Short mmCIF file of C-alpha atoms in Angstrom, two decimals:
data_model
loop_
_atom_site.label_atom_id
_atom_site.label_comp_id
_atom_site.label_asym_id
_atom_site.label_seq_id
_atom_site.Cartn_x
_atom_site.Cartn_y
_atom_site.Cartn_z
CA MET A 1348 67.84 1.01 12.20
CA HIS A 1349 65.57 3.29 14.24
CA HIS A 1350 64.52 1.64 17.49
CA GLU A 1351 62.04 2.89 20.04
CA SER A 1352 63.52 2.92 23.51
CA PRO A 1353 61.98 0.37 25.90
CA ILE A 1354 62.65 2.77 28.78
CA GLN A 1355 59.60 4.14 30.57
CA ARG A 1356 60.63 7.55 31.83
CA ARG A 1357 59.62 8.77 35.26
CA LYS A 1358 56.82 11.34 35.21
CA THR A 1359 58.02 14.73 36.39
CA ARG A 1360 56.89 18.33 36.40
CA GLN A 1361 58.01 20.36 33.43
CA ILE A 1362 60.03 23.56 33.62
CA HIS A 1363 61.66 25.72 30.96
CA VAL A 1364 65.21 27.01 30.79
CA GLY A 1365 64.75 29.60 28.10
CA LYS A 1366 63.38 27.78 25.08
CA VAL A 1367 64.36 24.33 26.40
CA ALA A 1368 61.72 22.27 28.18
CA ILE A 1369 62.95 19.99 30.96
CA GLY A 1370 60.85 17.24 32.49
CA GLY A 1371 57.42 16.00 31.56
CA ASP A 1372 57.54 14.52 28.07
CA ALA A 1373 60.37 16.76 26.88
CA PRO A 1374 63.47 15.15 25.34
CA ILE A 1375 66.36 14.67 27.76
CA SER A 1376 68.53 17.75 27.29
CA VAL A 1377 72.32 17.78 27.20
CA GLN A 1378 74.30 20.59 28.77
CA SER A 1379 77.82 21.62 29.60
CA MET A 1380 79.63 24.35 31.53
CA THR A 1381 82.22 26.83 30.35
CA ASN A 1382 85.71 26.53 31.83
CA THR A 1383 86.96 29.93 30.68
CA GLU A 1384 87.47 32.91 32.96
CA THR A 1385 83.97 34.43 32.79
CA ARG A 1386 85.36 37.96 32.85
CA ASP A 1387 87.09 37.12 29.54
CA VAL A 1388 83.99 37.78 27.46
CA ALA A 1389 85.53 36.95 24.09
CA ALA A 1390 86.90 33.57 25.25
CA THR A 1391 83.65 32.63 26.98
CA VAL A 1392 81.49 33.58 24.01
CA ALA A 1393 83.79 31.63 21.68
CA GLN A 1394 83.50 28.53 23.85
CA ILE A 1395 79.71 28.80 24.09
CA ARG A 1396 79.51 29.04 20.30
CA ARG A 1397 81.63 25.89 19.97
CA LEU A 1398 79.21 24.15 22.33
CA GLU A 1399 76.26 25.43 20.29
CA ALA A 1400 77.86 24.00 17.15
CA VAL A 1401 77.86 20.45 18.54
CA GLY A 1402 74.29 20.67 19.77
CA ALA A 1403 74.42 21.84 23.39
CA ASP A 1404 70.90 22.54 24.63
CA ILE A 1405 71.97 24.59 27.67
CA VAL A 1406 75.28 26.08 28.84
CA ARG A 1407 76.12 26.91 32.45
CA VAL A 1408 78.46 29.77 33.29
CA SER A 1409 80.12 30.30 36.66
CA VAL A 1410 79.46 33.81 38.00
CA PRO A 1411 81.55 34.13 41.18
CA SER A 1412 81.65 37.93 41.51
CA MET A 1413 79.91 41.15 40.53
CA ASP A 1414 82.65 41.73 37.96
CA ALA A 1415 81.77 38.37 36.44
CA ALA A 1416 78.11 39.38 36.51
CA GLU A 1417 78.95 42.44 34.43
CA ALA A 1418 80.76 40.20 31.96
CA PHE A 1419 77.78 37.84 31.92
CA LYS A 1420 75.58 40.67 30.61
CA ALA A 1421 77.88 41.07 27.61
CA ILE A 1422 78.04 37.30 27.09
CA ARG A 1423 74.25 36.94 27.20
CA ALA A 1424 73.90 39.56 24.47
CA GLN A 1425 76.12 37.61 22.07
CA VAL A 1426 74.80 34.02 22.23
CA GLU A 1427 71.45 32.36 21.64
CA THR A 1428 71.76 29.20 23.73
CA PRO A 1429 69.93 29.26 27.08
CA LEU A 1430 72.38 30.17 29.83
CA VAL A 1431 72.37 29.11 33.47
CA ALA A 1432 74.36 31.15 35.99
CA ASP A 1433 76.17 29.17 38.69
CA ILE A 1434 76.14 31.27 41.86
CA HIS A 1435 77.17 30.75 45.48
CA PHE A 1436 77.01 32.87 48.63
CA ASP A 1437 76.08 36.30 47.20
CA HIS A 1438 72.41 36.92 46.42
CA ARG A 1439 73.27 40.21 44.67
CA ILE A 1440 74.90 38.31 41.83
CA ALA A 1441 71.69 36.34 41.28
CA LEU A 1442 69.65 39.54 41.16
CA GLN A 1443 72.07 41.09 38.68
CA VAL A 1444 72.15 38.20 36.20
CA MET A 1445 68.36 37.88 36.32
CA ALA A 1446 68.12 41.54 35.40
CA ASP A 1447 70.50 40.85 32.51
CA GLY A 1448 68.55 37.98 30.95
CA VAL A 1449 69.78 34.74 32.48
CA ASP A 1450 67.60 31.72 31.66
CA GLY A 1451 68.21 29.73 34.84
CA LEU A 1452 69.98 29.83 38.18
CA ARG A 1453 72.04 27.17 39.91
CA ILE A 1454 71.96 28.15 43.58
CA ASN A 1455 71.41 26.49 46.91
CA PRO A 1456 68.92 28.68 48.80
CA GLY A 1457 70.52 27.80 52.11
CA ASN A 1458 73.91 29.32 51.26
CA ILE A 1459 73.13 32.68 49.65
CA GLY A 1460 72.34 34.56 52.84
CA SER A 1461 69.38 35.21 55.12
CA LEU A 1462 65.82 34.19 54.35
CA ASP A 1463 65.08 37.80 53.38
CA LYS A 1464 67.87 37.70 50.79
CA THR A 1465 66.66 34.35 49.51
CA ARG A 1466 63.14 35.76 49.27
CA LEU A 1467 64.38 38.61 47.07
CA VAL A 1468 66.00 36.15 44.68
CA VAL A 1469 62.97 33.86 44.61
CA GLU A 1470 60.48 36.65 44.06
CA MET A 1471 62.47 38.00 41.12
CA ALA A 1472 62.87 34.51 39.66
CA LYS A 1473 59.14 33.97 39.98
CA ASP A 1474 58.33 37.29 38.30
CA LYS A 1475 60.65 36.56 35.40
CA GLY A 1476 59.85 32.85 35.04
CA ILE A 1477 63.42 31.81 35.78
CA PRO A 1478 63.88 28.29 37.18
CA ILE A 1479 66.30 27.38 39.95
CA ARG A 1480 68.43 24.26 40.15
CA ILE A 1481 69.26 23.02 43.60
CA GLY A 1482 72.69 21.43 43.21
CA VAL A 1483 73.90 19.18 46.03
CA ASN A 1484 77.41 17.71 45.88
CA ALA A 1485 78.86 15.02 48.11
CA GLY A 1486 81.96 17.14 48.65
CA SER A 1487 80.13 20.14 50.08
CA LEU A 1488 77.41 18.86 52.41
CA GLU A 1489 76.32 21.01 55.33
CA LYS A 1490 78.31 20.47 58.52
CA ASP A 1491 75.39 19.16 60.57
CA ILE A 1492 74.49 16.63 57.87
CA GLN A 1493 78.11 15.47 57.66
CA GLU A 1494 78.13 15.00 61.44
CA LYS A 1495 74.80 13.16 61.40
CA TYR A 1496 75.83 10.61 58.76
CA GLY A 1497 79.61 10.54 59.33
CA GLU A 1498 80.30 10.47 55.58
CA PRO A 1499 78.47 11.21 52.35
CA THR A 1500 75.64 8.72 51.84
CA PRO A 1501 72.63 8.71 49.53
CA GLU A 1502 70.47 9.62 52.52
CA ALA A 1503 72.75 12.56 53.38
CA LEU A 1504 72.64 13.98 49.85
CA VAL A 1505 68.87 13.64 49.67
CA GLU A 1506 68.38 15.23 53.10
CA SER A 1507 70.46 18.20 51.97
CA ALA A 1508 68.48 18.53 48.75
CA LEU A 1509 65.13 18.36 50.52
CA ARG A 1510 66.28 20.98 53.00
CA HIS A 1511 66.84 23.42 50.15
CA VAL A 1512 63.59 22.36 48.47
CA SER A 1513 61.70 23.12 51.68
CA ILE A 1514 62.99 26.69 51.64
CA LEU A 1515 61.63 27.20 48.13
CA ASP A 1516 58.38 25.43 49.04
CA GLU A 1517 57.87 27.84 51.92
CA LEU A 1518 58.28 30.70 49.45
CA ASN A 1519 55.75 29.05 47.10
CA PHE A 1520 58.36 28.55 44.39
CA HIS A 1521 58.17 25.30 42.43
CA ASP A 1522 60.00 26.05 39.17
CA VAL A 1523 62.80 23.76 40.33
CA LYS A 1524 65.12 21.00 39.20
CA ILE A 1525 67.49 19.11 41.46
CA SER A 1526 70.84 17.35 41.28
CA VAL A 1527 72.53 15.16 43.91
CA LYS A 1528 75.98 14.56 42.46
CA ALA A 1529 78.93 12.54 43.68
CA SER A 1530 82.15 11.35 42.07
CA ASP A 1531 81.42 7.80 43.25
CA VAL A 1532 79.05 6.01 40.90
CA PHE A 1533 77.26 3.96 43.57
CA LEU A 1534 76.78 6.99 45.82
CA ALA A 1535 75.37 9.14 43.03
CA VAL A 1536 73.10 6.40 41.68
CA GLY A 1537 71.80 5.60 45.17
CA ALA A 1538 71.10 9.27 45.89
CA TYR A 1539 69.22 9.86 42.64
CA ARG A 1540 67.16 6.70 43.05
CA LEU A 1541 66.20 7.70 46.58
CA LEU A 1542 65.40 11.28 45.58
CA SER A 1543 63.25 10.14 42.66
CA GLU A 1544 60.99 8.35 45.14
CA LYS A 1545 60.44 11.51 47.18
CA VAL A 1546 59.87 14.34 44.66
CA ASP A 1547 58.38 14.86 41.23
CA TYR A 1548 60.72 17.68 40.28
CA PRO A 1549 62.84 17.11 37.16
CA LEU A 1550 66.30 15.74 37.92
CA HIS A 1551 69.60 16.97 36.52
CA LEU A 1552 71.93 13.96 36.29
CA GLY A 1553 75.69 13.93 36.57
CA ILE A 1554 78.65 12.09 38.04
CA THR A 1555 80.59 15.06 39.35
CA GLU A 1556 84.36 15.37 38.98
CA ALA A 1557 84.31 12.16 36.95
CA GLY A 1558 87.89 12.52 35.69
CA GLY A 1559 89.59 12.86 32.32
CA LEU A 1560 88.14 12.14 28.93
CA ARG A 1561 88.49 8.34 29.01
CA SER A 1562 87.89 7.55 32.68
CA GLY A 1563 85.26 10.25 33.08
CA THR A 1564 83.36 9.00 30.05
CA VAL A 1565 83.33 5.45 31.44
CA LYS A 1566 82.18 6.57 34.89
CA SER A 1567 79.49 8.79 33.46
CA ALA A 1568 78.25 6.17 31.01
CA ILE A 1569 77.89 3.60 33.78
CA GLY A 1570 76.34 5.91 36.35
CA LEU A 1571 73.98 7.76 34.06
CA GLY A 1572 73.23 4.60 32.12
CA LEU A 1573 71.97 2.88 35.27
CA LEU A 1574 69.74 5.83 36.12
CA LEU A 1575 68.46 6.46 32.61
CA ARG A 1576 67.60 2.75 32.27
CA ASP A 1577 65.47 3.18 35.39
CA GLY A 1578 63.68 6.06 33.69
CA ILE A 1579 65.33 8.61 35.97
CA GLY A 1580 66.72 11.86 34.56
CA ASP A 1581 65.47 14.85 32.60
CA THR A 1582 68.70 16.67 31.72
CA ILE A 1583 72.32 15.53 31.86
CA ARG A 1584 75.78 17.02 32.19
CA ILE A 1585 78.93 14.94 31.69
CA SER A 1586 81.65 16.36 33.97
CA LEU A 1587 85.02 15.85 32.29
CA ALA A 1588 88.45 17.33 32.86
CA ALA A 1589 88.55 17.92 29.11
CA ASP A 1590 87.29 20.26 26.42
CA PRO A 1591 83.61 20.95 27.27
CA VAL A 1592 82.73 20.11 23.67
CA GLU A 1593 83.54 16.49 24.53
CA GLU A 1594 80.95 16.59 27.32
CA ILE A 1595 78.22 17.31 24.78
CA ARG A 1596 79.42 14.58 22.42
CA VAL A 1597 79.60 11.99 25.20
CA GLY A 1598 76.19 13.04 26.51
CA PHE A 1599 74.51 12.52 23.17
CA ASP A 1600 76.38 9.24 22.66
CA ILE A 1601 74.96 7.96 25.97
CA LEU A 1602 71.42 8.97 25.01
CA LYS A 1603 71.82 7.49 21.52
CA SER A 1604 73.00 4.17 22.94
CA LEU A 1605 69.78 3.92 24.98
CA HIS A 1606 67.59 5.13 22.08
CA LEU A 1607 66.49 8.07 24.21
CA ARG A 1608 67.55 10.78 21.80
CA GLN A 1609 69.15 10.89 18.38
CA LYS A 1610 71.48 13.65 17.23
CA GLY A 1611 74.31 13.35 14.75
CA ILE A 1612 75.77 10.33 13.03
CA ASN A 1613 75.53 7.01 14.86
CA LEU A 1614 78.56 5.16 13.53
CA ILE A 1615 78.35 1.39 13.79
CA ALA A 1616 81.81 -0.05 13.32
CA CYS A 1617 83.60 -3.31 14.01
CA PRO A 1618 86.76 -3.33 16.14
CA SER A 1619 88.50 -4.92 13.13
CA CYS A 1620 90.40 -8.19 12.86
CA SER A 1621 92.45 -10.04 10.24
CA ARG A 1622 89.32 -10.44 8.09
CA GLN A 1623 89.12 -6.69 7.45
CA GLU A 1624 89.41 -5.72 3.80
CA PHE A 1625 90.32 -2.08 4.57
CA ASP A 1626 91.68 -0.12 7.52
CA VAL A 1627 88.53 0.18 9.63
CA ILE A 1628 90.03 2.15 12.49
CA ASN A 1629 91.55 4.91 10.36
CA THR A 1630 88.38 5.02 8.25
CA ILE A 1631 86.21 5.59 11.32
CA ASN A 1632 88.59 8.20 12.71
CA ALA A 1633 88.49 10.07 9.42
CA LEU A 1634 84.70 9.89 9.19
CA GLU A 1635 84.26 11.14 12.76
CA ALA A 1636 86.48 14.12 12.02
CA ARG A 1637 84.74 14.97 8.77
CA LEU A 1638 81.19 14.51 10.03
CA GLU A 1639 81.39 16.17 13.45
CA ASP A 1640 79.42 19.19 12.19
CA ILE A 1641 76.37 17.05 11.34
CA LEU A 1642 73.49 17.09 13.85
CA GLU A 1643 70.96 15.23 11.68
CA PRO A 1644 70.33 11.74 13.15
CA MET A 1645 71.54 8.94 10.89
CA ASP A 1646 72.78 5.37 11.34
CA VAL A 1647 75.90 4.59 9.31
CA SER A 1648 77.43 1.12 9.43
CA VAL A 1649 81.06 0.52 8.46
CA ILE A 1650 82.16 -3.10 8.82
CA GLY A 1651 85.47 -4.48 7.54
CA CYS A 1652 84.17 -7.73 6.03
CA VAL A 1653 80.99 -9.44 4.88
CA VAL A 1654 80.59 -11.78 7.88
CA ASN A 1655 78.52 -9.26 9.86
CA GLY A 1656 78.86 -6.38 7.43
CA ILE A 1657 75.96 -7.18 5.14
CA GLY A 1658 73.47 -7.68 7.95
CA GLU A 1659 74.50 -4.46 9.69
CA ALA A 1660 74.53 -2.51 6.41
CA LYS A 1661 70.96 -3.57 5.57
CA GLU A 1662 69.71 -2.23 8.92
CA ALA A 1663 71.48 1.14 8.69
CA ASP A 1664 70.52 4.20 6.68
CA ILE A 1665 73.83 3.88 4.87
CA GLY A 1666 76.08 0.86 5.26
CA LEU A 1667 79.29 -0.58 3.94
CA ALA A 1668 80.52 -4.17 4.05
CA GLY A 1669 84.19 -4.74 3.31
CA GLY A 1670 85.20 -6.59 0.18
CA ASP A 1671 88.42 -7.44 -1.62
CA LYS A 1672 89.59 -4.13 -3.16
CA ARG A 1673 85.97 -3.02 -3.52
CA SER A 1674 83.41 -2.87 -0.73
CA ILE A 1675 79.63 -3.17 -0.96
CA LEU A 1676 77.58 -0.01 -0.38
CA TYR A 1677 74.01 -0.20 0.93
CA TYR A 1678 71.45 2.57 1.01
CA ARG A 1679 68.18 2.20 2.89
CA GLY A 1680 68.67 -1.53 3.10
CA LYS A 1681 69.51 -2.20 -0.53
CA GLN A 1682 72.83 -2.74 -2.29
CA VAL A 1683 73.43 0.23 -4.57
CA ASP A 1684 77.11 0.19 -5.52
CA ARG A 1685 80.61 -1.12 -5.02
CA VAL A 1686 83.24 1.30 -3.75
CA GLU A 1687 86.97 1.20 -4.30
CA ASN A 1688 88.43 0.73 -0.84
CA VAL A 1689 90.82 3.64 -1.28
CA ASN A 1690 87.77 5.93 -1.80
CA ILE A 1691 85.57 4.74 1.10
CA VAL A 1692 85.80 7.87 3.24
CA ASP A 1693 85.12 10.26 0.36
CA VAL A 1694 82.22 8.21 -0.99
CA LEU A 1695 80.56 7.76 2.41
CA GLU A 1696 80.86 11.45 3.28
CA LYS A 1697 79.36 12.43 -0.06
CA ARG A 1698 76.52 9.94 0.31
CA ILE A 1699 75.77 11.02 3.89
CA ARG A 1700 75.66 14.72 3.03
CA ALA A 1701 73.48 14.02 -0.01
CA GLU A 1702 71.03 12.12 2.20
CA ILE A 1703 70.89 15.01 4.64
CA ALA A 1704 70.24 17.48 1.83
CA GLU A 1705 67.45 15.25 0.51
CA ARG A 1706 65.82 15.06 3.94
CA GLN A 1707 66.02 18.81 4.40
CA ALA A 1708 64.48 19.41 0.96
CA ALA A 1709 61.63 17.02 1.81
CA ARG A 1710 60.97 18.86 5.07
CA ASN A 1711 60.96 22.19 3.26
CA ASP A 1712 58.45 20.88 0.72
CA ALA A 1713 56.16 19.41 3.37
#
């Protein structure tokens, strides 16, 4: 069940954050941000590696001080994932992390000092090919813009973003991506839609401060889903008050649901009812836990009965339709076996990993 997405993506310029292309025809990238104390190098490196393991394309690290910048140098030396440094107010920090191998900056040119200081940062970024993200948040708009609009509005966020863009334009710097985030879904969606009409820079999508794992996932799925369906968005970050690893998982789940990008197992499962022939919920929970290390795209259908189970199983790479004591196993659309219900999890995991090994062998032989 491999569907092409009907979404026509907005045409944007392309930039590179390290090895990751953003914009143009590049896949929509998924990123997260560390929540460790950056000066704790070991903890930050460990968290970045956990994010790498679940497929993070880019990781952002807050660098609030020169001490943190020193720690960043050590962090950069120990991880392979492209790193973006999040910096406010002090241009010296930006200069330091660029010297130490950062792949991207998140700054707002209007708040890191005088134009001369901004010019120093921009010139070094230009020399090193380091892109800059302009990150506007509804909660931190400039005072004059707040007074002009009275409250955060889409127009206010976009005006703030364009103000920062104009500074970089004047310095002939165009290696830029932009975000206009808000915690309110309608405000964020309105701002991104308005901004997309005014610039061709790649856009970094996010519903900021979205909340905990459940509520933040719902908010992000609705907000980003509306924008992505419009073809807007080149990279995404899910902002959750939760383990950052969950941000990556949710991000890829959103992209998978819109057929915009496939990574990992796409589990198709019924919510279960009295027709179920085995415990669907516990089976899915067990499979998710066992298969979380897999990044290879694959559709796996697990349905508790034959009413919808056979049809779903035939469309998946691997599918299972519940039966009395023994369930029907499908592989590439064809029935291949019957599985004792007590062995479903073990059999499916074995079959999935065998399929991945077969695909990898075929790629190696090609």
